[in-house]
Short mmCIF file of N, CA, C and O in Angstrom, two decimals:
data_model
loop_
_atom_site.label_atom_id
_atom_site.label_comp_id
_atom_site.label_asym_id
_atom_site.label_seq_id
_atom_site.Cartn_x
_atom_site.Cartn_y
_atom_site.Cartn_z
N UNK A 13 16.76 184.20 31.11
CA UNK A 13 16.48 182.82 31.40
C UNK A 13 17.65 181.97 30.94
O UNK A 13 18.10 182.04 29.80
N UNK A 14 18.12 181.20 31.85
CA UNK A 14 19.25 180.50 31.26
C UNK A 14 18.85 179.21 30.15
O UNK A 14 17.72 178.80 29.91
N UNK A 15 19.89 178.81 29.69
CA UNK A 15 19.23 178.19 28.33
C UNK A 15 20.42 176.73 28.87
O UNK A 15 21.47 177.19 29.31
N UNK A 16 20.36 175.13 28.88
CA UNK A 16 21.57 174.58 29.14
C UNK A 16 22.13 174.60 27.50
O UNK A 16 21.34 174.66 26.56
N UNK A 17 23.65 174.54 27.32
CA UNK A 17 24.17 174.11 25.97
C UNK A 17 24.66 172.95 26.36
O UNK A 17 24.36 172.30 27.36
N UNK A 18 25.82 172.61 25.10
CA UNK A 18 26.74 171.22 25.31
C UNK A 18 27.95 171.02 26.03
O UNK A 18 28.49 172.12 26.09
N UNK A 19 28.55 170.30 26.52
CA UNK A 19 29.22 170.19 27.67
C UNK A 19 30.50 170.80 26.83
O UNK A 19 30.69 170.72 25.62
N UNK A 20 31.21 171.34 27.70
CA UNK A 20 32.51 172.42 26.85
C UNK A 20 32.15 174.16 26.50
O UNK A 20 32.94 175.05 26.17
N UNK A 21 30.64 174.22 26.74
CA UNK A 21 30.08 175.50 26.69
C UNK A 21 30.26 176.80 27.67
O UNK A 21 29.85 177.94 27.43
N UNK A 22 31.21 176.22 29.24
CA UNK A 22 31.46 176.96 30.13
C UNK A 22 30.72 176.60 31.09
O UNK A 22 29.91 175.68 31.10
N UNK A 23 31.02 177.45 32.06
CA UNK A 23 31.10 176.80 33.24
C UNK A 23 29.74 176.43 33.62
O UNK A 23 28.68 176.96 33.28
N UNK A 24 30.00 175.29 34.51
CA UNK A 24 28.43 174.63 34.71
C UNK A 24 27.65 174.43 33.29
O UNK A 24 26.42 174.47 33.19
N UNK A 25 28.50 174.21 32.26
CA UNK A 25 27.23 173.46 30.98
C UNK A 25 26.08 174.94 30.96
O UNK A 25 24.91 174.91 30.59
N UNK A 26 26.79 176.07 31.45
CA UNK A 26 25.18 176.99 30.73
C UNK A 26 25.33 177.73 30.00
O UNK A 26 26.54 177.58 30.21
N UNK A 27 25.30 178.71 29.02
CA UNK A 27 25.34 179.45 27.73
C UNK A 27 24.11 179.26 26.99
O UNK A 27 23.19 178.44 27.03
N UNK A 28 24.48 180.54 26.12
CA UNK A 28 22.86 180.30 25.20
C UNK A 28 23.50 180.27 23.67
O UNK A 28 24.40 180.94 23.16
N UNK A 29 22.56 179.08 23.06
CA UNK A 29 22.59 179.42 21.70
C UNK A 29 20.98 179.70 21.06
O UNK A 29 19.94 179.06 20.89
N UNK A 30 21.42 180.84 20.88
CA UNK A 30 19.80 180.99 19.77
C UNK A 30 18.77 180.46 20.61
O UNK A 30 17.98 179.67 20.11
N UNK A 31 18.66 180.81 21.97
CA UNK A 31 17.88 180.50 22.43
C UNK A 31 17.40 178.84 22.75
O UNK A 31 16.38 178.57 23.38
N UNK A 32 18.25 177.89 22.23
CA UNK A 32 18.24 176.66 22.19
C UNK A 32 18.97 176.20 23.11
O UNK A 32 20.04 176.70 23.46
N UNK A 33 18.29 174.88 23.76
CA UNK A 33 19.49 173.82 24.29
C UNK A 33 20.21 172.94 23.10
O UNK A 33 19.78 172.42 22.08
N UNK A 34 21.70 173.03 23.81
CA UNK A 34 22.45 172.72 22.27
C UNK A 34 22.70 171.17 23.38
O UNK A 34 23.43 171.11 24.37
N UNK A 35 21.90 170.15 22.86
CA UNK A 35 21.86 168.64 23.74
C UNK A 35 21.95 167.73 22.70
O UNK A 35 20.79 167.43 22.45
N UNK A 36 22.60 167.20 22.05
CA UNK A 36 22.98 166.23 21.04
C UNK A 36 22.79 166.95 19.64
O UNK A 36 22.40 168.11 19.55
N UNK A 37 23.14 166.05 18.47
CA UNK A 37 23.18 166.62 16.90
C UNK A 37 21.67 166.69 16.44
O UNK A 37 21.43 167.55 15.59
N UNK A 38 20.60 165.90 16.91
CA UNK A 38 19.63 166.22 16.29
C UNK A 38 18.44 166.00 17.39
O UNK A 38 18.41 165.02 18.14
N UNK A 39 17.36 167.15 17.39
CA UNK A 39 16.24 167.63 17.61
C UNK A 39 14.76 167.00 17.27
O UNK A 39 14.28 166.96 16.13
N UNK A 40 14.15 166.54 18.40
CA UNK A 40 12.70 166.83 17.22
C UNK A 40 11.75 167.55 18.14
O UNK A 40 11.63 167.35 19.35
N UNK A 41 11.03 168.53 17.32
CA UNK A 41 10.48 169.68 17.16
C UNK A 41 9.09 169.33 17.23
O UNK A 41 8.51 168.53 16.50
N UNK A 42 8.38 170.34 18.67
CA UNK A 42 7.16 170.33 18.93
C UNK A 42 6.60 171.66 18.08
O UNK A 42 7.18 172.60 17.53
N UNK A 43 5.29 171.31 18.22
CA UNK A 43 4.48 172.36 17.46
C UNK A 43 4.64 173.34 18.27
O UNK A 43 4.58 173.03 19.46
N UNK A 44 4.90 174.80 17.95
CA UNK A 44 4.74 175.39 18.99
C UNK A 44 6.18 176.25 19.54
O UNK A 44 6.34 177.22 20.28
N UNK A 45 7.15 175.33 18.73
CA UNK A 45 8.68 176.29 18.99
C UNK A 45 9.12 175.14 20.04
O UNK A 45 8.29 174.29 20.36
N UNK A 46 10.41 175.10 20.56
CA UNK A 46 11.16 174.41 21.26
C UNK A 46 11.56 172.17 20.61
O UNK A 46 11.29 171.61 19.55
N UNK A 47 12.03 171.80 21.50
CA UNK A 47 12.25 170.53 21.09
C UNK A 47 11.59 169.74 22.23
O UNK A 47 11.00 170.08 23.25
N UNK A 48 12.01 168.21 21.52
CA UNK A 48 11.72 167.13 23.16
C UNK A 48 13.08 166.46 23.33
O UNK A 48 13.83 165.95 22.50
N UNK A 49 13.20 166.61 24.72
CA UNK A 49 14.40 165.82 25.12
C UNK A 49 14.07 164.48 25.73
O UNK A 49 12.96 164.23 26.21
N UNK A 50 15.34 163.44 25.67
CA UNK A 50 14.69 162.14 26.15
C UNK A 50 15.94 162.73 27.53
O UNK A 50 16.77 163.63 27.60
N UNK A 51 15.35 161.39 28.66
CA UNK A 51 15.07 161.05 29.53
C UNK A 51 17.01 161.56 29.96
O UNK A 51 17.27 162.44 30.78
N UNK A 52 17.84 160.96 29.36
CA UNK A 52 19.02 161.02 29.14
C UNK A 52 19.76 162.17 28.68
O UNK A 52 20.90 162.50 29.02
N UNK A 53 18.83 162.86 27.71
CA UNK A 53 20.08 164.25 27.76
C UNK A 53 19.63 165.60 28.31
O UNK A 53 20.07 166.74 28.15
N UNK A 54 18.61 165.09 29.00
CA UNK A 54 17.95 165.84 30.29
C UNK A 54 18.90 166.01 31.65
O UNK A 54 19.07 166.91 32.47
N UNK A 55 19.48 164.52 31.43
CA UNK A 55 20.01 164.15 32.78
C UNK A 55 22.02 164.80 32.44
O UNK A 55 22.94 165.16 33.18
N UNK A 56 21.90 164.67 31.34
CA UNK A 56 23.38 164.73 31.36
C UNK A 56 23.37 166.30 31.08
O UNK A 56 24.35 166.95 31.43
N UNK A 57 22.03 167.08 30.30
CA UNK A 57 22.58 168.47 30.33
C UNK A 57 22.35 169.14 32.08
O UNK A 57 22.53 170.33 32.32
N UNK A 58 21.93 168.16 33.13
CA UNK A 58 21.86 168.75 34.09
C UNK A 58 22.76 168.29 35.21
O UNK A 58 22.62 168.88 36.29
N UNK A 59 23.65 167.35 35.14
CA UNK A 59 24.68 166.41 35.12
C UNK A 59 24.27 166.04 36.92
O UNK A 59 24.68 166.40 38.02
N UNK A 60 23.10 165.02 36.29
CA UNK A 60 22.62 163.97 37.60
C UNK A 60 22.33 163.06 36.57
O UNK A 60 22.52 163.12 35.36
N UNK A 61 21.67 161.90 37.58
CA UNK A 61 21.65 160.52 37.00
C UNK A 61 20.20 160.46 36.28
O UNK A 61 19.48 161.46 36.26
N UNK A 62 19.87 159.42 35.80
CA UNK A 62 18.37 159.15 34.60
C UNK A 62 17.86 159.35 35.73
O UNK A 62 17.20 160.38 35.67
N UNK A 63 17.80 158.70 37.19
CA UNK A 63 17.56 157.96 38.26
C UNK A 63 16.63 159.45 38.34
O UNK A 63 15.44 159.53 38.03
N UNK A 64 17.50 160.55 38.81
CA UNK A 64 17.32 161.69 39.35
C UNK A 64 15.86 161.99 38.37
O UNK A 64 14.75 162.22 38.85
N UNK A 65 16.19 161.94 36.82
CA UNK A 65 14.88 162.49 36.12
C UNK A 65 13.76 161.88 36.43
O UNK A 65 12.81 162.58 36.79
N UNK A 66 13.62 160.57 36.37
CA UNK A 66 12.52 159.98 36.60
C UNK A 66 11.70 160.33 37.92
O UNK A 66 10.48 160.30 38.10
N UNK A 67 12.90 160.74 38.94
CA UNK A 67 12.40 160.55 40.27
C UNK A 67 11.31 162.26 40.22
O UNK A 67 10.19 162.54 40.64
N UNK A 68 12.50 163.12 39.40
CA UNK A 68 11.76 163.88 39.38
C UNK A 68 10.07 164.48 38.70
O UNK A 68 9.29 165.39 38.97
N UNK A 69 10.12 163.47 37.79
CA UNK A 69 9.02 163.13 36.73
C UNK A 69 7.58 162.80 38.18
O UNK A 69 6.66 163.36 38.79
N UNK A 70 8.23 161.65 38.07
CA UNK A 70 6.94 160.83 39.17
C UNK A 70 6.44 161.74 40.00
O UNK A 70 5.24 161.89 40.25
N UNK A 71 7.85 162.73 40.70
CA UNK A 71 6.89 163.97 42.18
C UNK A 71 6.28 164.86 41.41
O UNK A 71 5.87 165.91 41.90
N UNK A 72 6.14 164.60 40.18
CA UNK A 72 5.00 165.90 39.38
C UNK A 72 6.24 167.17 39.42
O UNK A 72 5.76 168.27 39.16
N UNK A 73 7.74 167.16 39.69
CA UNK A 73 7.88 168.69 39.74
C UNK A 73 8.90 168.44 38.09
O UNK A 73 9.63 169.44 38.07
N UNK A 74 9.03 168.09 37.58
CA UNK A 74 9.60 168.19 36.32
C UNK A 74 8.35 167.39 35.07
O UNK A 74 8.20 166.17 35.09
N UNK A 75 7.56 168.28 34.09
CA UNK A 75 6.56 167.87 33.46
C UNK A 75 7.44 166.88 32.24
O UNK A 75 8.61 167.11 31.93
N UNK A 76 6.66 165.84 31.70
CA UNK A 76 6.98 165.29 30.77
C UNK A 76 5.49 164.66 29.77
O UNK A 76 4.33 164.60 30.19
N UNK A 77 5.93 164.31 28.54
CA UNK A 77 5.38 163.70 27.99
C UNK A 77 5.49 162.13 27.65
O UNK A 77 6.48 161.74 27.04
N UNK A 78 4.49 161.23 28.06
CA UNK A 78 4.92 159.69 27.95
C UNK A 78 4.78 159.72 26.11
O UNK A 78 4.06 160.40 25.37
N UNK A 79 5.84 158.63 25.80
CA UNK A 79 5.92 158.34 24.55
C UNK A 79 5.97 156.85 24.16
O UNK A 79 6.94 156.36 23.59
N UNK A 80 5.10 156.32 24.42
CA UNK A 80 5.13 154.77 24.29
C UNK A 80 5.36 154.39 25.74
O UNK A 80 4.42 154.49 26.52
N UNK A 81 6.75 153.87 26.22
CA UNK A 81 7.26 153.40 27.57
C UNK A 81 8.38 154.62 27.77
O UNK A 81 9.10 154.59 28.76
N UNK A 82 8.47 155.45 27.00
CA UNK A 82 9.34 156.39 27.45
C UNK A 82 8.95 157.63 27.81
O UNK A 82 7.74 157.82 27.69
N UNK A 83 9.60 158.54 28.21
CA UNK A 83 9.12 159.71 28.78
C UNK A 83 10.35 160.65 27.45
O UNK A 83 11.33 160.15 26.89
N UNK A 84 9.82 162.03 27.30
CA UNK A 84 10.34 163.03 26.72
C UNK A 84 9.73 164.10 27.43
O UNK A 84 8.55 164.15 27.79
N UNK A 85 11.08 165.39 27.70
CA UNK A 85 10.85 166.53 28.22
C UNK A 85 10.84 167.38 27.21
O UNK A 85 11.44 167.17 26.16
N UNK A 86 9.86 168.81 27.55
CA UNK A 86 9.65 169.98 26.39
C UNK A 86 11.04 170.66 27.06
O UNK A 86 11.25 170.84 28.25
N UNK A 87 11.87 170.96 25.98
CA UNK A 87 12.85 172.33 26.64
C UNK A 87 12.57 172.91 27.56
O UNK A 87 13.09 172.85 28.67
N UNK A 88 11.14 173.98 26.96
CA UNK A 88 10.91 175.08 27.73
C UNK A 88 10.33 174.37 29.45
O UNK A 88 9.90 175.10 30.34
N UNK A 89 10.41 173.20 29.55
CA UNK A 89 9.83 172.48 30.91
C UNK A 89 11.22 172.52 31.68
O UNK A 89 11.39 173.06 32.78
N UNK A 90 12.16 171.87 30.94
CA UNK A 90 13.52 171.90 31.90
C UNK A 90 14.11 173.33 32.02
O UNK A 90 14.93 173.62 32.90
N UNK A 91 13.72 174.07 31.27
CA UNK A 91 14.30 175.52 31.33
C UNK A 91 13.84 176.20 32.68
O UNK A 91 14.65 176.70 33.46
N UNK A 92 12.22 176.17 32.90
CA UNK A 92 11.16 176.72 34.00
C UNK A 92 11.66 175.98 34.84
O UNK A 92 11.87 176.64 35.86
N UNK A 93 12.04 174.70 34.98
CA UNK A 93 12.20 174.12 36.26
C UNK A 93 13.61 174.52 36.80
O UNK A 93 13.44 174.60 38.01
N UNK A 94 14.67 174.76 36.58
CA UNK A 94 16.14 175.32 36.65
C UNK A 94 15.49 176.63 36.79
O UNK A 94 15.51 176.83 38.01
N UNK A 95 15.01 177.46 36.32
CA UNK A 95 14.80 179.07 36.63
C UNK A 95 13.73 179.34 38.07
O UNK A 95 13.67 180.31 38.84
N UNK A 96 13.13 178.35 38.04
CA UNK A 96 12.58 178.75 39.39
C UNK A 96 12.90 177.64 40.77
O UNK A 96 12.13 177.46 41.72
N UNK A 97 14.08 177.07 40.57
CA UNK A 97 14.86 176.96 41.40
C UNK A 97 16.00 177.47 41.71
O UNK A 97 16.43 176.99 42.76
N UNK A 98 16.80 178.40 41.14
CA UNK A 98 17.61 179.24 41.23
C UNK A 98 18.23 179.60 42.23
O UNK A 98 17.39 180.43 42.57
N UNK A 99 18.90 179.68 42.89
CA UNK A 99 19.42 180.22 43.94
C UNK A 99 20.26 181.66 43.74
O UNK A 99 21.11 181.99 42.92
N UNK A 100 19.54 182.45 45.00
CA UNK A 100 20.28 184.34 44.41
C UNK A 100 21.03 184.07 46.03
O UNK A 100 20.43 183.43 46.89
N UNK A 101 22.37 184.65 46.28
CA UNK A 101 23.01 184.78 47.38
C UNK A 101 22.87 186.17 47.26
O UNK A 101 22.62 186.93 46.32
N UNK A 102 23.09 186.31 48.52
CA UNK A 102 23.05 188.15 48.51
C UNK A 102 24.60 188.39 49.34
O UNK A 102 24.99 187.88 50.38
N UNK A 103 24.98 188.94 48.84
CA UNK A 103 26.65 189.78 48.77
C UNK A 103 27.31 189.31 48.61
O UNK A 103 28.40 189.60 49.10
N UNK A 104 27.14 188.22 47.81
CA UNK A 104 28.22 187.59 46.57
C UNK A 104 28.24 187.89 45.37
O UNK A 104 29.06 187.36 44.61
#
């Protein structure tokens, strides 16, 4: 499963650390293992606009949690959503 890291991590922003997205200096931690990302380093570890997250929020295909007026994504939500959009070429 690909994991995103921080930009400089290779090509296309993907690598794994420890199983973590490495998306700014500090984390906060759901019960349960993984982090929440805001709205913004969702967008930049997937390098589209806020525009793009939200839009994707609203069609139900990227899950989030509302947090007051803001929205936060679980890791493991942006992880599932990149893995089962994937694209496999065949004989490349």
């Amino acid at each position: 499963m690909p994991h995103l890291a921080s930009e400089g991590s290779g090509e296309n922003g993907l690598g794994s650390e420890k199983g973590r997205m490495a998306i700014g200096d500090s984390k906060a931690f759901v019960p349960g293992g993984g982090s929440l990302l805001t709205v913004g380093e969702v967008a930049a570890a997937m390098r589209v606009s806020n525009m793009t997250v939200y839009r994707l929020i609203k069609a139900g295909e990227l899950a989030a949690v509302r947090v007051g007026h803001n929205y936060r994504i679980r890791e493991g939500d942006v992880e599932r959503f990149l893995t089962e959009r994937s694209v496999h070429v065949e004989g490349a």
